[in-house]
Short mmCIF file of C-alpha atoms and ligand atoms in Angstrom, two decimals:
data_model
loop_
_atom_site.label_atom_id
_atom_site.label_comp_id
_atom_site.label_asym_id
_atom_site.label_seq_id
_atom_site.Cartn_x
_atom_site.Cartn_y
_atom_site.Cartn_z
CA UNK A 1 28.60 28.65 -5.94
CA UNK A 2 25.38 27.86 -7.78
CA UNK A 3 22.88 25.08 -7.18
CA UNK A 4 20.12 23.40 -9.16
CA UNK A 5 16.74 24.97 -8.61
CA UNK A 6 13.68 22.82 -7.86
CA UNK A 7 12.22 21.66 -11.18
CA UNK A 8 8.69 22.97 -10.58
CA UNK A 9 7.04 19.66 -9.72
CA UNK A 10 4.47 20.17 -6.96
CA UNK A 11 4.42 18.14 -3.77
CA UNK A 12 0.85 16.88 -3.61
CA UNK A 13 0.12 14.74 -0.57
CA UNK A 14 3.50 13.01 -0.65
CA UNK A 15 3.85 12.65 -4.46
CA UNK A 16 5.80 14.86 -6.86
CA UNK A 17 3.41 15.76 -9.68
CA UNK A 18 3.08 18.30 -12.46
CA UNK A 19 0.52 20.93 -11.54
CA UNK A 20 -2.55 21.60 -13.65
CA UNK A 21 -3.12 25.23 -12.62
CA UNK A 22 -2.04 28.51 -14.18
CA UNK A 23 1.56 28.91 -15.30
CA UNK A 24 3.98 30.29 -12.71
CA UNK A 25 7.13 32.10 -13.79
CA UNK A 26 9.80 32.44 -11.13
CA UNK A 27 12.09 35.35 -11.99
CA UNK A 28 15.48 36.30 -10.58
CA UNK A 29 14.81 39.95 -9.70
CA UNK A 30 18.43 41.04 -9.97
CA UNK A 31 18.56 40.55 -13.75
CA UNK A 32 15.08 39.53 -14.84
CA UNK A 33 16.22 36.08 -15.97
CA UNK A 34 13.74 33.24 -15.66
CA UNK A 35 14.43 30.70 -12.91
CA UNK A 36 11.64 28.30 -13.80
CA UNK A 37 8.34 28.24 -15.65
CA UNK A 38 5.92 25.58 -14.45
CA UNK A 39 2.25 24.86 -13.86
CA UNK A 40 0.99 25.82 -10.39
CA UNK A 41 -1.67 24.05 -8.40
CA UNK A 42 -5.26 24.05 -9.65
CA UNK A 43 -8.33 23.50 -7.50
CA UNK A 44 -8.24 19.84 -8.62
CA UNK A 45 -4.63 19.53 -7.39
CA UNK A 46 -5.71 21.08 -4.10
CA UNK A 47 -8.64 18.65 -3.80
CA UNK A 48 -6.23 15.75 -4.36
CA UNK A 49 -3.85 17.05 -1.71
CA UNK A 50 -6.75 17.39 0.74
CA UNK A 51 -7.98 13.84 0.06
CA UNK A 52 -4.47 12.47 0.65
CA UNK A 53 -4.07 14.55 3.79
CA UNK A 54 -7.37 13.26 5.15
CA UNK A 55 -6.29 9.66 4.56
CA UNK A 56 -2.90 10.31 6.17
CA UNK A 57 -4.49 12.07 9.10
CA UNK A 58 -6.90 9.18 9.69
CA UNK A 59 -3.87 6.94 10.21
CA UNK A 60 -2.40 7.33 13.73
CA UNK A 61 1.13 7.11 12.25
CA UNK A 62 1.59 10.83 12.98
CA UNK A 63 -1.13 12.20 15.23
CA UNK A 64 -0.91 9.02 17.39
CA UNK A 65 2.81 9.44 18.07
CA UNK A 66 4.00 10.62 21.45
CA UNK A 67 5.34 14.18 21.41
CA UNK A 68 8.95 13.01 21.77
CA UNK A 69 8.48 10.74 18.75
CA UNK A 70 7.12 13.55 16.60
CA UNK A 71 9.96 15.72 17.89
CA UNK A 72 12.46 13.26 16.41
CA UNK A 73 11.17 13.95 12.88
CA UNK A 74 11.08 17.70 13.49
CA UNK A 75 14.74 17.56 14.55
CA UNK A 76 15.51 15.63 11.36
CA UNK A 77 13.84 18.39 9.34
CA UNK A 78 16.02 20.93 11.15
CA UNK A 79 19.08 18.76 10.36
CA UNK A 80 18.03 18.68 6.70
CA UNK A 81 17.64 22.44 6.55
CA UNK A 82 21.04 22.94 8.16
CA UNK A 83 22.74 20.40 5.91
CA UNK A 84 21.28 22.16 2.83
CA UNK A 85 21.55 25.70 4.19
CA UNK A 86 23.73 27.12 1.40
CA UNK A 87 21.51 25.58 -1.26
CA UNK A 88 18.26 26.82 0.29
CA UNK A 89 19.65 30.33 0.76
CA UNK A 90 20.77 30.31 -2.88
CA UNK A 91 17.29 29.21 -4.05
CA UNK A 92 15.59 31.88 -1.96
CA UNK A 93 17.91 34.58 -3.26
CA UNK A 94 17.15 33.51 -6.84
CA UNK A 95 13.44 33.35 -6.03
CA UNK A 96 13.10 36.69 -4.21
CA UNK A 97 16.20 38.77 -4.99
CA UNK A 98 16.93 39.10 -1.27
CA UNK A 99 20.60 39.35 -0.43
CA UNK A 100 22.35 36.06 0.31
CA UNK A 101 23.32 37.50 3.68
CA UNK A 102 19.64 37.87 4.55
CA UNK A 103 18.43 34.59 3.07
CA UNK A 104 21.23 32.73 4.92
CA UNK A 105 19.93 34.23 8.18
CA UNK A 106 16.36 33.25 7.28
CA UNK A 107 17.41 29.66 6.58
CA UNK A 108 19.17 29.47 9.95
CA UNK A 109 16.07 30.85 11.58
CA UNK A 110 13.87 28.25 9.84
CA UNK A 111 16.08 25.42 11.13
CA UNK A 112 15.97 27.03 14.59
CA UNK A 113 12.18 27.13 14.43
CA UNK A 114 11.92 23.38 13.79
CA UNK A 115 14.41 22.71 16.58
CA UNK A 116 12.68 24.99 19.07
CA UNK A 117 9.28 23.52 18.28
CA UNK A 118 10.66 19.98 18.63
CA UNK A 119 12.02 20.84 22.07
CA UNK A 120 9.00 22.85 23.19
CA UNK A 121 6.61 20.08 22.15
CA UNK A 122 7.86 17.89 24.96
CA UNK A 123 7.25 20.58 27.56
CA UNK A 124 3.54 21.05 26.83
CA UNK A 125 1.62 19.42 29.66
CA UNK A 126 -2.01 18.52 29.66
CA UNK A 127 -3.56 19.49 32.99
CA UNK A 128 -5.58 17.82 35.67
CA UNK A 129 -8.15 20.36 36.77
CA UNK A 130 -10.13 20.74 40.01
CA UNK A 131 -13.20 18.45 40.09
CA UNK A 132 -16.58 19.20 41.68
CA UNK A 133 -17.57 15.61 42.16
CA UNK A 134 -16.18 12.10 42.30
CA UNK A 135 -14.47 12.19 38.97
CA UNK A 136 -11.15 13.23 37.54
CA UNK A 137 -11.17 16.25 35.28
CA UNK A 138 -8.51 16.71 32.65
CA UNK A 139 -7.92 19.36 30.04
CA UNK A 140 -6.15 17.75 27.10
CA UNK A 141 -5.10 18.89 23.64
CA UNK A 142 -5.58 17.21 20.30
CA UNK A 143 -4.64 17.97 16.70
CA UNK A 144 -7.11 20.04 14.71
CA UNK A 145 -6.84 17.83 11.62
CA UNK A 146 -5.95 19.59 8.37
CA UNK A 147 -4.28 22.98 8.56
CA UNK A 148 -3.72 25.33 5.62
CA UNK A 149 -0.68 27.61 5.78
CA UNK A 150 -0.78 30.52 3.31
CA UNK A 151 2.40 32.57 3.07
CA UNK A 152 3.62 35.73 1.30
CA UNK A 153 6.65 36.20 -0.90
CA UNK A 154 8.90 38.33 1.27
CA UNK A 155 10.54 35.75 3.61
CA UNK A 156 9.16 32.41 2.44
CA UNK A 157 11.42 29.89 4.20
CA UNK A 158 11.06 31.65 7.56
CA UNK A 159 7.30 32.25 7.33
CA UNK A 160 6.76 28.70 6.03
CA UNK A 161 8.68 27.23 8.98
CA UNK A 162 6.86 29.44 11.46
CA UNK A 163 3.59 27.80 10.45
CA UNK A 164 4.57 24.32 9.26
CA UNK A 165 6.72 23.41 12.28
CA UNK A 166 4.12 24.06 15.03
CA UNK A 167 1.21 22.76 12.94
CA UNK A 168 3.02 19.45 12.26
CA UNK A 169 4.24 19.29 15.86
CA UNK A 170 0.66 19.52 17.02
CA UNK A 171 -0.09 16.34 15.03
CA UNK A 172 -1.84 17.90 12.04
CA UNK A 173 -1.54 17.46 8.30
CA UNK A 174 -0.40 20.70 6.63
CA UNK A 175 -1.12 22.13 3.19
CA UNK A 176 1.27 24.96 2.42
CA UNK A 177 0.43 27.54 -0.26
CA UNK A 178 3.36 29.84 -0.97
CA UNK A 179 3.02 32.99 -3.06
CA UNK A 180 3.38 32.71 -6.83
CA UNK A 181 6.32 35.12 -6.90
CA UNK A 182 8.39 32.90 -4.57
CA UNK A 183 7.40 29.25 -5.04
CA UNK A 184 10.76 27.50 -5.29
CA UNK A 185 12.08 27.58 -1.75
CA UNK A 186 8.85 26.07 -0.37
CA UNK A 187 9.20 23.19 -2.84
CA UNK A 188 12.74 22.69 -1.57
CA UNK A 189 11.37 22.56 1.98
CA UNK A 190 9.01 19.79 0.82
CA UNK A 191 11.98 17.75 -0.37
CA UNK A 192 13.68 18.13 3.00
CA UNK A 193 10.53 17.23 4.92
CA UNK A 194 10.03 14.16 2.71
CA UNK A 195 13.64 13.06 3.29
CA UNK A 196 13.23 13.54 7.04
CA UNK A 197 10.65 10.74 6.98
CA UNK A 198 7.35 12.50 7.67
CA UNK A 199 4.64 9.93 6.86
CA UNK A 200 3.36 10.38 3.29
CA UNK A 201 0.34 12.53 2.63
CA UNK A 202 0.70 14.76 5.67
CA UNK A 203 2.40 17.60 3.85
CA UNK A 204 1.74 19.32 0.54
CA UNK A 205 3.18 22.38 -1.17
CA UNK A 206 0.73 23.99 -3.57
CA UNK A 207 2.08 27.15 -5.19
CA UNK A 208 -0.67 28.71 -7.26
CA UNK A 209 -3.12 31.53 -7.56
CA UNK A 210 -4.54 32.85 -4.30
CA UNK A 211 -8.00 33.12 -5.79
CA UNK A 212 -7.92 29.54 -7.03
CA UNK A 213 -6.03 27.07 -4.85
CA UNK A 214 -5.73 29.52 -1.91
CA UNK A 215 -9.44 30.09 -1.94
CA UNK A 216 -10.09 26.33 -2.07
CA UNK A 217 -8.05 25.81 1.08
CA UNK A 218 -9.97 28.52 2.93
CA UNK A 219 -13.42 27.33 1.85
CA UNK A 220 -13.00 23.56 1.98
CA UNK A 221 -14.96 21.99 4.82
CA UNK A 222 -12.10 19.57 5.62
CA UNK A 223 -9.69 22.37 6.48
CA UNK A 224 -9.91 23.03 10.20
CA UNK A 225 -7.73 26.15 10.40
CA UNK A 226 -6.00 28.63 8.14
CA UNK A 227 -2.83 30.30 9.27
CA UNK A 228 -2.27 33.24 6.97
CA UNK A 229 0.51 35.76 6.52
CA UNK A 230 0.02 38.44 3.91
CA UNK A 231 -1.70 41.69 3.12
CA UNK A 232 -4.50 43.14 5.25
CA UNK A 233 -7.11 43.21 2.50
CA UNK A 234 -6.49 39.52 1.65
CA UNK A 235 -6.60 38.71 5.38
CA UNK A 236 -9.94 40.48 5.72
CA UNK A 237 -11.38 38.43 2.82
CA UNK A 238 -10.14 35.23 4.41
CA UNK A 239 -11.58 36.17 7.79
CA UNK A 240 -15.01 36.72 6.20
CA UNK A 241 -14.90 33.31 4.53
CA UNK A 242 -13.69 31.70 7.75
CA UNK A 243 -16.59 33.28 9.64
CA UNK A 244 -19.03 31.46 7.31
CA UNK A 245 -17.40 28.15 8.24
CA UNK A 246 -16.83 29.18 11.88
CA UNK A 247 -13.21 28.23 11.31
CA UNK A 248 -10.36 29.65 13.42
CA UNK A 249 -7.83 31.73 11.52
CA UNK A 250 -4.61 33.35 12.53
CA UNK A 251 -3.72 36.44 10.55
CA UNK A 252 -0.28 38.05 10.36
CA UNK A 253 -0.91 41.14 8.25
CA UNK A 254 0.56 44.49 7.30
CA UNK A 255 2.21 47.30 9.24
CA UNK A 256 3.19 50.97 9.24
CA UNK A 257 5.38 50.83 12.30
CA UNK A 258 6.56 53.99 14.06
CA UNK A 259 10.15 54.49 15.16
CA UNK A 260 10.63 57.25 17.73
CA UNK A 261 13.88 59.07 18.47
CA UNK A 262 14.05 61.23 21.61
CA UNK A 263 16.58 64.02 22.00
CA UNK A 264 18.57 62.02 24.57
CA UNK A 265 19.00 58.96 22.31
CA UNK A 266 22.40 57.61 21.31
CA UNK A 267 22.15 58.92 17.76
CA UNK A 268 24.68 56.56 16.19
CA UNK A 269 22.85 53.53 17.55
CA UNK A 270 19.52 54.99 16.51
CA UNK A 271 20.65 55.66 12.94
CA UNK A 272 22.04 52.13 12.56
CA UNK A 273 18.78 50.69 13.92
CA UNK A 274 16.61 52.86 11.71
CA UNK A 275 18.56 51.98 8.56
CA UNK A 276 18.31 48.28 9.36
CA UNK A 277 14.66 48.63 10.35
CA UNK A 278 13.49 50.16 7.08
CA UNK A 279 16.08 49.40 4.39
CA UNK A 280 17.06 45.76 5.10
CA UNK A 281 15.06 43.41 2.86
CA UNK A 282 14.60 46.57 0.76
CA UNK A 283 11.78 47.49 3.09
CA UNK A 284 9.77 44.42 2.03
CA UNK A 285 9.08 43.50 5.59
CA UNK A 286 5.84 43.66 7.56
CA UNK A 287 7.66 45.07 10.58
CA UNK A 288 9.63 47.69 8.61
CA UNK A 289 9.99 50.86 10.67
CA UNK A 290 8.46 53.02 7.96
CA UNK A 291 7.27 56.06 9.97
CA UNK A 292 10.05 57.90 11.78
CA UNK A 293 9.29 60.49 14.48
CA UNK A 294 12.23 62.61 15.64
CA UNK A 295 12.01 65.03 18.59
CA UNK A 296 11.87 68.57 17.27
CA UNK A 297 14.96 69.82 19.18
CA UNK A 298 17.25 67.42 17.24
CA UNK A 299 15.13 67.00 14.10
CA UNK A 300 17.24 68.95 11.58
CA UNK A 301 20.64 67.63 12.59
CA UNK A 302 19.47 64.07 13.10
CA UNK A 303 17.66 63.87 9.77
CA UNK A 304 20.71 65.33 7.99
CA UNK A 305 22.91 62.57 9.48
CA UNK A 306 20.33 59.94 8.60
CA UNK A 307 20.14 61.07 4.99
CA UNK A 308 23.95 60.97 4.66
CA UNK A 309 24.03 57.44 6.10
CA UNK A 310 21.22 56.36 3.76
CA UNK A 311 23.04 57.69 0.71
CA UNK A 312 26.05 55.57 1.73
CA UNK A 313 24.10 52.30 1.71
CA UNK A 314 25.27 49.82 -0.89
CA UNK A 315 22.55 48.95 -3.36
CA UNK A 316 23.58 45.97 -5.42
CA UNK A 317 23.93 42.35 -6.41
CA UNK A 318 22.19 40.04 -3.91
CA UNK A 319 25.14 37.63 -4.00
CA UNK A 320 27.70 40.33 -3.14
CA UNK A 321 28.43 40.12 0.62
CA UNK A 322 28.83 43.93 0.69
CA UNK A 323 25.27 44.51 -0.55
CA UNK A 324 22.87 46.07 1.92
CA UNK A 325 19.92 46.87 -0.34
CA UNK A 326 19.05 44.24 -2.95
CA UNK A 327 16.37 44.47 -5.65
CA UNK A 328 12.63 44.41 -5.04
CA UNK A 329 10.80 41.16 -5.74
CA UNK A 330 9.19 42.08 -9.07
CA UNK A 331 8.86 44.85 -11.64
CA UNK A 332 5.15 45.21 -10.78
CA UNK A 333 5.99 45.71 -7.13
CA UNK A 334 8.65 48.28 -7.92
CA UNK A 335 6.13 50.14 -10.07
CA UNK A 336 3.73 50.24 -7.11
CA UNK A 337 6.45 51.50 -4.71
CA UNK A 338 7.53 54.12 -7.21
CA UNK A 339 3.93 55.26 -7.82
CA UNK A 340 3.38 55.75 -4.07
CA UNK A 341 6.53 57.86 -3.77
CA UNK A 342 5.56 59.96 -6.80
CA UNK A 343 2.07 60.51 -5.41
CA UNK A 344 3.52 61.63 -2.07
CA UNK A 345 5.82 64.12 -3.79
CA UNK A 346 2.91 65.38 -5.90
CA UNK A 347 1.01 65.89 -2.61
CA UNK A 348 3.81 68.10 -1.27
CA UNK A 349 6.33 65.73 0.35
CA UNK A 350 10.01 66.66 0.02
CA UNK A 351 12.30 63.97 -1.33
CA UNK A 352 15.46 63.95 0.83
CA UNK A 353 17.09 61.05 -1.02
CA UNK A 354 16.27 58.19 -3.40
CA UNK A 355 12.88 58.29 -5.05
CA UNK A 356 14.04 56.50 -8.17
CA UNK A 357 15.55 53.35 -9.55
CA UNK A 358 19.35 53.42 -9.92
CA UNK A 359 20.56 53.20 -13.51
CA UNK A 360 23.58 51.88 -15.41
CA UNK A 361 25.48 48.59 -15.19
CA UNK A 362 23.73 45.82 -13.25
CA UNK A 363 20.91 48.15 -12.26
CA UNK A 364 19.30 48.35 -15.69
CA UNK A 365 18.18 44.72 -15.84
CA UNK A 366 17.15 44.36 -12.18
CA UNK A 367 14.23 45.70 -10.15
CA UNK A 368 16.31 47.93 -7.89
CA UNK A 369 14.99 51.00 -6.06
CA UNK A 370 17.04 53.54 -4.16
CA UNK A 371 16.57 53.87 -0.38
CA UNK A 372 14.18 56.79 -0.09
CA UNK A 373 13.41 59.35 2.61
CA UNK A 374 10.46 61.73 2.45
CA UNK A 375 9.90 64.74 4.72
CA UNK A 376 7.42 67.63 5.11
CA UNK A 377 4.47 65.30 5.44
CA UNK A 378 1.94 65.03 8.21
CA UNK A 379 0.87 61.78 9.80
CA UNK A 380 -2.48 61.86 8.04
CA UNK A 381 -0.91 61.88 4.54
CA UNK A 382 -1.53 58.77 2.45
CA UNK A 383 2.19 57.91 2.43
CA UNK A 384 2.09 57.81 6.26
CA UNK A 385 -1.06 55.74 6.43
CA UNK A 386 -0.51 53.07 3.76
CA UNK A 387 2.02 50.29 3.76
CA UNK A 388 4.52 50.81 0.91
CA UNK A 389 6.43 47.54 1.46
CA UNK A 390 9.54 49.04 -0.09
CA UNK A 391 12.65 51.04 0.95
CA UNK A 392 10.69 54.19 1.75
CA UNK A 393 10.85 56.09 5.04
CA UNK A 394 8.79 59.13 6.05
CA UNK A 395 10.21 61.44 8.74
CA UNK A 396 8.19 63.75 10.96
CA UNK A 397 8.99 65.89 14.00
CA UNK A 398 7.28 65.56 17.39
CA UNK A 399 7.17 67.71 20.52
CA UNK A 400 6.72 65.48 23.55
CA UNK A 401 5.64 62.04 24.72
CA UNK A 402 1.92 62.75 24.51
CA UNK A 403 2.26 64.11 20.97
CA UNK A 404 4.24 61.15 19.66
CA UNK A 405 2.03 58.56 21.37
CA UNK A 406 -1.01 60.14 19.72
CA UNK A 407 0.66 60.27 16.29
CA UNK A 408 2.04 56.73 16.56
CA UNK A 409 -1.33 55.28 17.48
CA UNK A 410 -3.17 57.28 14.84
CA UNK A 411 -2.84 54.55 12.22
CA UNK A 412 -4.88 51.46 11.39
CA UNK A 413 -1.93 49.12 11.95
CA UNK A 414 -0.43 48.02 15.24
CA UNK A 415 2.37 45.63 14.38
CA UNK A 416 5.58 47.00 15.89
CA UNK A 417 7.34 50.11 17.15
CA UNK A 418 10.88 51.22 17.96
CA UNK A 419 11.87 53.61 20.76
CA UNK A 420 15.26 55.24 21.03
CA UNK A 421 16.09 56.99 24.32
CA UNK A 422 18.56 56.66 27.21
CA UNK A 423 15.74 57.25 29.70
CA UNK A 424 14.55 53.76 30.55
CA UNK A 425 11.37 54.68 32.49
CA UNK A 426 10.34 56.78 29.49
CA UNK A 427 11.12 53.97 27.06
CA UNK A 428 9.01 51.63 29.17
CA UNK A 429 6.10 54.11 29.34
CA UNK A 430 6.20 54.54 25.58
CA UNK A 431 6.41 50.81 24.89
CA UNK A 432 3.29 50.27 26.99
CA UNK A 433 1.40 53.23 25.52
CA UNK A 434 1.87 52.42 21.84
CA UNK A 435 -0.58 49.92 20.41
CA UNK A 436 1.63 47.29 18.81
CA UNK A 437 2.29 43.57 19.00
CA UNK A 438 6.04 44.18 19.43
CA UNK A 439 8.00 47.09 20.91
CA UNK A 440 11.75 47.39 20.49
CA UNK A 441 13.72 49.61 22.87
CA UNK A 442 17.07 50.82 21.55
CA UNK A 443 17.03 48.06 18.96
CA UNK A 444 14.87 47.02 16.01
CA UNK A 445 13.85 43.93 14.05
CA UNK A 446 15.26 41.47 16.56
CA UNK A 447 13.42 38.17 16.98
CA UNK A 448 13.35 35.19 19.23
CA UNK A 449 11.34 32.10 18.32
CA UNK A 450 10.38 31.74 21.99
CA UNK A 451 8.70 35.18 22.05
CA UNK A 452 5.12 35.32 20.72
CA UNK A 453 4.72 37.59 17.69
CA UNK A 454 1.64 39.13 16.10
CA UNK A 455 -0.26 42.30 15.40
CA UNK A 456 -2.94 44.55 16.84
CA UNK A 457 -5.73 46.30 14.95
CA UNK A 458 -5.40 45.81 11.17
CA UNK A 459 -2.03 44.11 11.63
CA UNK A 460 -3.65 40.82 12.50
CA UNK A 461 -5.26 38.39 14.87
CA UNK A 462 -3.43 35.82 16.97
CA UNK A 463 0.18 35.11 17.84
CA UNK A 464 2.82 32.83 16.37
CA UNK A 465 5.99 31.47 18.01
CA UNK A 466 6.59 30.54 21.62
CA UNK A 467 5.30 27.39 23.28
CA UNK A 468 1.73 28.61 22.90
CA UNK A 469 2.38 28.78 19.14
CA UNK A 470 2.02 24.97 19.07
CA UNK A 471 -1.24 25.16 21.05
CA UNK A 472 -2.64 27.45 18.36
CA UNK A 473 -2.85 24.35 16.16
CA UNK A 474 -4.60 22.17 18.75
CA UNK A 475 -8.12 21.73 20.02
CA UNK A 476 -8.65 21.67 23.77
CA UNK A 477 -10.83 18.90 25.15
CA UNK A 478 -12.40 18.51 28.60
CA UNK A 479 -12.17 14.93 29.87
CA UNK A 480 -14.18 13.60 32.85
CA UNK A 481 -13.41 10.17 34.34
CA UNK A 482 -15.81 8.65 36.88
CA UNK A 483 -14.24 7.44 40.15
CA UNK A 484 -17.36 6.00 41.86
CA UNK A 485 -18.26 3.00 39.77
CA UNK A 486 -21.93 3.68 40.70
CA UNK A 487 -24.87 4.58 38.41
CA UNK A 488 -25.86 8.24 38.37
CA UNK A 489 -28.37 8.86 41.23
CA UNK A 490 -30.76 10.61 38.80
CA UNK A 491 -31.39 7.26 37.11
CA UNK A 492 -32.43 5.63 40.48
CA UNK A 493 -30.80 2.37 39.39
CA UNK A 494 -29.71 1.57 43.00
CA UNK A 495 -33.25 1.84 44.47
P1 NAD B 501 -0.95 38.82 -0.32
O1 NAD B 501 -2.00 39.05 0.69
O2 NAD B 501 -1.16 39.32 -1.70
O3 NAD B 501 -0.70 37.24 -0.49
C1 NAD B 501 -0.34 36.40 0.60
C2 NAD B 501 -0.70 34.97 0.25
O4 NAD B 501 -2.12 34.86 0.15
C3 NAD B 501 -0.16 34.50 -1.11
O5 NAD B 501 0.23 33.15 -1.00
C4 NAD B 501 -1.36 34.67 -2.02
O6 NAD B 501 -1.33 33.84 -3.16
C5 NAD B 501 -2.48 34.26 -1.08
N1 NAD B 501 -3.83 34.75 -1.46
C6 NAD B 501 -4.15 35.89 -2.14
N2 NAD B 501 -5.49 35.98 -2.30
C7 NAD B 501 -6.03 34.90 -1.68
C8 NAD B 501 -7.36 34.43 -1.48
N3 NAD B 501 -8.41 35.10 -1.94
N4 NAD B 501 -7.55 33.28 -0.80
C9 NAD B 501 -6.49 32.60 -0.32
N5 NAD B 501 -5.21 32.97 -0.47
C10 NAD B 501 -4.98 34.11 -1.15
O7 NAD B 501 0.41 39.36 0.31
P2 NAD B 501 1.84 39.45 -0.39
O8 NAD B 501 1.81 40.57 -1.37
O9 NAD B 501 2.27 38.08 -0.86
O10 NAD B 501 2.77 39.81 0.86
C11 NAD B 501 2.94 41.10 1.32
C12 NAD B 501 2.06 41.37 2.52
O11 NAD B 501 2.32 40.42 3.55
C13 NAD B 501 2.35 42.72 3.15
O12 NAD B 501 1.15 43.40 3.43
C14 NAD B 501 3.07 42.38 4.44
O13 NAD B 501 2.95 43.35 5.44
C15 NAD B 501 2.43 41.09 4.81
N6 NAD B 501 3.31 40.33 5.73
C16 NAD B 501 2.95 40.24 7.06
C17 NAD B 501 3.80 39.56 7.96
C18 NAD B 501 3.43 39.45 9.44
O14 NAD B 501 3.98 38.58 10.09
N7 NAD B 501 2.56 40.29 9.99
C19 NAD B 501 4.98 38.99 7.51
C20 NAD B 501 5.31 39.12 6.16
C21 NAD B 501 4.45 39.79 5.28
#
């Protein structure tokens, strides 16, 4: 089943308009065919979206609604996503090359995010605090105003929803800037949000160059917060600019997450979890388990089994339900993955499998890359320190808990980790000792929208998801209400 792709009109403050920025070419990575060519958003388009958002935000039609009233629209957005699930998954597969199996799961998760946020919104209480005089003290929450959401290309519908749903729920206007390699699914989300009846002007989708329209959103004085997901170096640039404006930012950045297998682990479960952790989404995942540590006593046999299982993975057409590893997003990205693998091998790493693009048949036109495992590296090698963002795993032995904790933490990132052992107290000790925003025990890459997610160290600042995820888009205000009805004694008005 095929569907029409969005036509490339931008959604600028409630109006569908042709962009005036640089040309964007959306490519289907499985065969290199062109999905759409259209003009992205320029700075002028961004300025227009901001002006419309300011006007919409000044009107209480959204921010003045009671939480349960805003929730009604959020539920309608979730309904719209669910009703169009097959179409959105199709668009995202065309846009990113991700397998339909994966994009279908991402679409379901996006609908779930809107539904969760709608429900959670009604549970957020303002609080009456303890006074120190004859007045009531309240701590209340208000919308920030205009929020910019900047997202990467790897899981657009899910990362869009993770920002747009709580930011809208909090009563804000939202300007979404998706990545230029994956603009179409965010435009489809705009159509669904428009149809759900969100008041006009509150939402914009501005695909375009990061340095142009992205930069405008970060620097503009009317933008009260930027919620960013993307690479660490871009995040660092944004944080510097935000510091100039004293603007809050939330940053979901890169990772080089360790997965640890102890000698007592259930090896079949561990292998399945490791394969899923690194090779699903072709490794284009911030939380990919890309550094594997295996206890020395089982290292040789375990790695041999892992390599056999990796060689059996099905690399293929994203629309084939049997496909496990689909193409990478873009030829440029594949070239960068391939260059990192070649450099590692030149530095002495041993290639256990993969390390090249498959050839023949469908593979020749697409940006495929074989699931790759590298060994005989130490944790300080470049390939163990830098995020590859592709289907590339490095394996290393370790001796004991202290050794693997030290090696795991010896990395600039702190996004996630995986621990495989039957010894629960040990698993718990490890999970607490490793610096990471998420720790998975005997599982990997599982998510719940109600569980806050984020990174430590260079993996980011702040948390998304959970009830507090809505608060991240609100300003807290202290409110004092006099109960005496008398002038302040300092003024001596009663003398
Ligand atoms: P990227 O940093 O190149 O781009 C991310 C977004 O920022 C894009 O929309 C881009 O156009 C925009 N951008 C770029 N320069 C900008 C600037 N100067 N000002 C404003 N916006 C700008 O990242 P990418 O290549 O699209 O995505 C891959 C990266 O995202 C990886 O490092 C991955 O780990 C990370 N990521 C993190 C998470 C997480 O939750 N921690 C999730 C997914 C991806």
